[in-house]
C-alpha cells in the first residue's frame, strides 16, 4: 500500500460545448503530467458505450489522475494553470463550458 491518491473528476459540458471542453481538459491533463513531479499519471477520458458495461452517467468526460500523496494533489489544485482553468471553465457562468462536475478522491490504504 502507498500514500498515493487517486482522483476521479467527472464533467458534463454545457449543451454544444463538449468538443471545446474536451480540448481544454486534454490540455490541462497534459500540463499536469508535464509540470507536476507529484503527478504519477493524468488522463482525460470520454465515456463510451459497450454491451458489457450497460451503465451510463450524465458525466461524459472523466479525468483520471494519480498523485504520490495528498500534498501533491493540493499542489495541483493550487497551481496557477489549474486555478485559471477552473475559473474559466466552471466559475464563469457566462462563458464557462461546464454544466456540472464532481471530484472524488480514493486511496488504496485501509
JSON list of C-alpha atoms in Angstrom, two decimals:
[
{"chain": "A", "resi": 1, "resn": "UNK", "atom": "CA", "xyz": [0.00, 0.00, 0.00]},
{"chain": "A", "resi": 2, "resn": "UNK", "atom": "CA", "xyz": [1.03, 3.57, -0.55]},
{"chain": "A", "resi": 3, "resn": "UNK", "atom": "CA", "xyz": [0.15, 7.15, 0.19]},
{"chain": "A", "resi": 4, "resn": "UNK", "atom": "CA", "xyz": [-0.96, 7.57, -3.41]},
{"chain": "A", "resi": 5, "resn": "UNK", "atom": "CA", "xyz": [-4.18, 9.47, -4.05]},
{"chain": "A", "resi": 6, "resn": "UNK", "atom": "CA", "xyz": [-6.41, 8.52, -6.97]},
{"chain": "A", "resi": 7, "resn": "UNK", "atom": "CA", "xyz": [-8.67, 11.22, -8.36]},
{"chain": "A", "resi": 8, "resn": "UNK", "atom": "CA", "xyz": [-11.81, 10.78, -10.43]},
{"chain": "A", "resi": 9, "resn": "UNK", "atom": "CA", "xyz": [-13.33, 14.02, -11.63]},
{"chain": "A", "resi": 10, "resn": "UNK", "atom": "CA", "xyz": [-16.44, 13.93, -13.77]},
{"chain": "A", "resi": 11, "resn": "UNK", "atom": "CA", "xyz": [-17.52, 16.68, -16.14]},
{"chain": "A", "resi": 12, "resn": "UNK", "atom": "CA", "xyz": [-20.70, 17.49, -18.00]},
{"chain": "A", "resi": 13, "resn": "UNK", "atom": "CA", "xyz": [-20.34, 20.10, -20.73]},
{"chain": "A", "resi": 14, "resn": "UNK", "atom": "CA", "xyz": [-22.93, 22.74, -21.39]},
{"chain": "A", "resi": 15, "resn": "UNK", "atom": "CA", "xyz": [-25.00, 21.99, -24.47]},
{"chain": "A", "resi": 16, "resn": "UNK", "atom": "CA", "xyz": [-22.91, 22.45, -27.60]},
{"chain": "A", "resi": 17, "resn": "UNK", "atom": "CA", "xyz": [-19.65, 22.80, -25.64]},
{"chain": "A", "resi": 18, "resn": "UNK", "atom": "CA", "xyz": [-18.45, 19.19, -25.32]},
{"chain": "A", "resi": 19, "resn": "UNK", "atom": "CA", "xyz": [-15.83, 19.36, -28.07]},
{"chain": "A", "resi": 20, "resn": "UNK", "atom": "CA", "xyz": [-14.31, 22.56, -26.70]},
{"chain": "A", "resi": 21, "resn": "UNK", "atom": "CA", "xyz": [-14.37, 21.27, -23.11]},
{"chain": "A", "resi": 22, "resn": "UNK", "atom": "CA", "xyz": [-12.72, 18.04, -24.27]},
{"chain": "A", "resi": 23, "resn": "UNK", "atom": "CA", "xyz": [-9.90, 20.00, -25.90]},
{"chain": "A", "resi": 24, "resn": "UNK", "atom": "CA", "xyz": [-9.40, 22.13, -22.79]},
{"chain": "A", "resi": 25, "resn": "UNK", "atom": "CA", "xyz": [-9.26, 19.22, -20.32]},
{"chain": "A", "resi": 26, "resn": "UNK", "atom": "CA", "xyz": [-6.86, 17.29, -22.58]},
{"chain": "A", "resi": 27, "resn": "UNK", "atom": "CA", "xyz": [-4.53, 20.31, -22.47]},
{"chain": "A", "resi": 28, "resn": "UNK", "atom": "CA", "xyz": [-4.95, 20.54, -18.70]},
{"chain": "A", "resi": 29, "resn": "UNK", "atom": "CA", "xyz": [-4.04, 16.88, -18.20]},
{"chain": "A", "resi": 30, "resn": "UNK", "atom": "CA", "xyz": [-1.01, 17.23, -20.49]},
{"chain": "A", "resi": 31, "resn": "UNK", "atom": "CA", "xyz": [0.21, 20.22, -18.46]},
{"chain": "A", "resi": 32, "resn": "UNK", "atom": "CA", "xyz": [-0.38, 18.34, -15.23]},
{"chain": "A", "resi": 33, "resn": "UNK", "atom": "CA", "xyz": [1.66, 15.34, -16.42]},
{"chain": "A", "resi": 34, "resn": "UNK", "atom": "CA", "xyz": [4.42, 17.59, -17.74]},
{"chain": "A", "resi": 35, "resn": "UNK", "atom": "CA", "xyz": [4.77, 20.10, -14.91]},
{"chain": "A", "resi": 36, "resn": "UNK", "atom": "CA", "xyz": [3.96, 18.29, -11.69]},
{"chain": "A", "resi": 37, "resn": "UNK", "atom": "CA", "xyz": [6.56, 15.99, -10.14]},
{"chain": "A", "resi": 38, "resn": "UNK", "atom": "CA", "xyz": [3.96, 14.63, -7.71]},
{"chain": "A", "resi": 39, "resn": "UNK", "atom": "CA", "xyz": [1.66, 13.51, -10.51]},
{"chain": "A", "resi": 40, "resn": "UNK", "atom": "CA", "xyz": [2.09, 9.85, -11.42]},
{"chain": "A", "resi": 41, "resn": "UNK", "atom": "CA", "xyz": [-0.43, 9.99, -14.26]},
{"chain": "A", "resi": 42, "resn": "UNK", "atom": "CA", "xyz": [-3.21, 12.20, -15.59]},
{"chain": "A", "resi": 43, "resn": "UNK", "atom": "CA", "xyz": [-5.64, 11.19, -18.33]},
{"chain": "A", "resi": 44, "resn": "UNK", "atom": "CA", "xyz": [-8.67, 12.78, -19.95]},
{"chain": "A", "resi": 45, "resn": "UNK", "atom": "CA", "xyz": [-11.18, 10.12, -20.99]},
{"chain": "A", "resi": 46, "resn": "UNK", "atom": "CA", "xyz": [-14.62, 10.05, -22.59]},
{"chain": "A", "resi": 47, "resn": "UNK", "atom": "CA", "xyz": [-17.46, 7.72, -21.74]},
{"chain": "A", "resi": 48, "resn": "UNK", "atom": "CA", "xyz": [-18.06, 5.04, -24.36]},
{"chain": "A", "resi": 49, "resn": "UNK", "atom": "CA", "xyz": [-20.85, 2.55, -24.85]},
{"chain": "A", "resi": 50, "resn": "UNK", "atom": "CA", "xyz": [-20.32, -1.19, -24.56]},
{"chain": "A", "resi": 51, "resn": "UNK", "atom": "CA", "xyz": [-22.82, -4.02, -24.01]},
{"chain": "A", "resi": 52, "resn": "UNK", "atom": "CA", "xyz": [-20.66, -5.43, -21.20]},
{"chain": "A", "resi": 53, "resn": "UNK", "atom": "CA", "xyz": [-20.93, -2.13, -19.30]},
{"chain": "A", "resi": 54, "resn": "UNK", "atom": "CA", "xyz": [-24.54, -1.03, -19.74]},
{"chain": "A", "resi": 55, "resn": "UNK", "atom": "CA", "xyz": [-24.48, 1.80, -17.19]},
{"chain": "A", "resi": 56, "resn": "UNK", "atom": "CA", "xyz": [-24.50, 5.38, -18.36]},
{"chain": "A", "resi": 57, "resn": "UNK", "atom": "CA", "xyz": [-23.53, 8.50, -16.45]},
{"chain": "A", "resi": 58, "resn": "UNK", "atom": "CA", "xyz": [-24.60, 12.03, -17.24]},
{"chain": "A", "resi": 59, "resn": "UNK", "atom": "CA", "xyz": [-20.91, 12.95, -16.95]},
{"chain": "A", "resi": 60, "resn": "UNK", "atom": "CA", "xyz": [-19.35, 12.23, -20.32]},
{"chain": "A", "resi": 61, "resn": "UNK", "atom": "CA", "xyz": [-15.79, 13.41, -19.65]},
{"chain": "A", "resi": 62, "resn": "UNK", "atom": "CA", "xyz": [-13.82, 11.78, -16.84]},
{"chain": "A", "resi": 63, "resn": "UNK", "atom": "CA", "xyz": [-10.38, 12.88, -15.67]},
{"chain": "A", "resi": 64, "resn": "UNK", "atom": "CA", "xyz": [-8.32, 10.12, -14.03]},
{"chain": "A", "resi": 65, "resn": "UNK", "atom": "CA", "xyz": [-5.30, 11.18, -12.04]},
{"chain": "A", "resi": 66, "resn": "UNK", "atom": "CA", "xyz": [-2.85, 9.65, -9.58]},
{"chain": "A", "resi": 67, "resn": "UNK", "atom": "CA", "xyz": [-0.65, 11.63, -7.18]},
{"chain": "A", "resi": 68, "resn": "UNK", "atom": "CA", "xyz": [2.11, 10.45, -4.87]},
{"chain": "A", "resi": 69, "resn": "UNK", "atom": "CA", "xyz": [0.23, 11.84, -1.84]},
{"chain": "A", "resi": 70, "resn": "UNK", "atom": "CA", "xyz": [-2.39, 14.36, -0.72]},
{"chain": "A", "resi": 71, "resn": "UNK", "atom": "CA", "xyz": [0.18, 17.16, -0.66]},
{"chain": "A", "resi": 72, "resn": "UNK", "atom": "CA", "xyz": [0.89, 16.62, -4.36]},
{"chain": "A", "resi": 73, "resn": "UNK", "atom": "CA", "xyz": [-2.84, 16.82, -5.09]},
{"chain": "A", "resi": 74, "resn": "UNK", "atom": "CA", "xyz": [-3.08, 20.04, -3.06]},
{"chain": "A", "resi": 75, "resn": "UNK", "atom": "CA", "xyz": [-0.18, 21.49, -5.05]},
{"chain": "A", "resi": 76, "resn": "UNK", "atom": "CA", "xyz": [-2.03, 20.54, -8.25]},
{"chain": "A", "resi": 77, "resn": "UNK", "atom": "CA", "xyz": [-5.22, 22.28, -7.09]},
{"chain": "A", "resi": 78, "resn": "UNK", "atom": "CA", "xyz": [-3.29, 25.42, -6.09]},
{"chain": "A", "resi": 79, "resn": "UNK", "atom": "CA", "xyz": [-1.30, 25.67, -9.32]},
{"chain": "A", "resi": 80, "resn": "UNK", "atom": "CA", "xyz": [-1.92, 28.78, -11.37]},
{"chain": "A", "resi": 81, "resn": "UNK", "atom": "CA", "xyz": [-2.98, 26.96, -14.53]},
{"chain": "A", "resi": 82, "resn": "UNK", "atom": "CA", "xyz": [-5.48, 24.72, -12.69]},
{"chain": "A", "resi": 83, "resn": "UNK", "atom": "CA", "xyz": [-6.99, 27.66, -10.78]},
{"chain": "A", "resi": 84, "resn": "UNK", "atom": "CA", "xyz": [-7.31, 29.64, -14.02]},
{"chain": "A", "resi": 85, "resn": "UNK", "atom": "CA", "xyz": [-8.87, 26.70, -15.87]},
{"chain": "A", "resi": 86, "resn": "UNK", "atom": "CA", "xyz": [-11.39, 26.17, -13.06]},
{"chain": "A", "resi": 87, "resn": "UNK", "atom": "CA", "xyz": [-12.29, 29.86, -13.05]},
{"chain": "A", "resi": 88, "resn": "UNK", "atom": "CA", "xyz": [-12.65, 29.98, -16.85]},
{"chain": "A", "resi": 89, "resn": "UNK", "atom": "CA", "xyz": [-14.39, 26.63, -17.39]},
{"chain": "A", "resi": 90, "resn": "UNK", "atom": "CA", "xyz": [-16.57, 26.32, -14.29]},
{"chain": "A", "resi": 91, "resn": "UNK", "atom": "CA", "xyz": [-16.97, 29.52, -12.31]},
{"chain": "A", "resi": 92, "resn": "UNK", "atom": "CA", "xyz": [-17.57, 31.91, -15.20]},
{"chain": "A", "resi": 93, "resn": "UNK", "atom": "CA", "xyz": [-21.31, 31.48, -15.67]},
{"chain": "A", "resi": 94, "resn": "UNK", "atom": "CA", "xyz": [-21.36, 33.46, -18.94]},
{"chain": "A", "resi": 95, "resn": "UNK", "atom": "CA", "xyz": [-18.50, 31.88, -20.85]},
{"chain": "A", "resi": 96, "resn": "UNK", "atom": "CA", "xyz": [-17.82, 28.68, -18.89]},
{"chain": "A", "resi": 97, "resn": "UNK", "atom": "CA", "xyz": [-18.14, 25.33, -20.63]},
{"chain": "A", "resi": 98, "resn": "UNK", "atom": "CA", "xyz": [-19.18, 23.17, -17.66]},
{"chain": "A", "resi": 99, "resn": "UNK", "atom": "CA", "xyz": [-22.82, 22.48, -16.73]},
{"chain": "A", "resi": 100, "resn": "UNK", "atom": "CA", "xyz": [-21.97, 20.19, -13.80]},
{"chain": "A", "resi": 101, "resn": "UNK", "atom": "CA", "xyz": [-18.97, 18.44, -12.27]},
{"chain": "A", "resi": 102, "resn": "UNK", "atom": "CA", "xyz": [-17.79, 16.48, -9.28]},
{"chain": "A", "resi": 103, "resn": "UNK", "atom": "CA", "xyz": [-14.48, 15.26, -7.93]},
{"chain": "A", "resi": 104, "resn": "UNK", "atom": "CA", "xyz": [-13.74, 12.27, -5.69]},
{"chain": "A", "resi": 105, "resn": "UNK", "atom": "CA", "xyz": [-10.52, 11.06, -4.09]},
{"chain": "A", "resi": 106, "resn": "UNK", "atom": "CA", "xyz": [-9.58, 7.46, -3.40]},
{"chain": "A", "resi": 107, "resn": "UNK", "atom": "CA", "xyz": [-6.78, 5.65, -1.60]},
{"chain": "A", "resi": 108, "resn": "UNK", "atom": "CA", "xyz": [-5.55, 2.06, -1.64]},
{"chain": "A", "resi": 109, "resn": "UNK", "atom": "CA", "xyz": [-4.95, 2.17, 2.14]},
{"chain": "A", "resi": 110, "resn": "UNK", "atom": "CA", "xyz": [-7.40, 0.53, 4.51]}
]
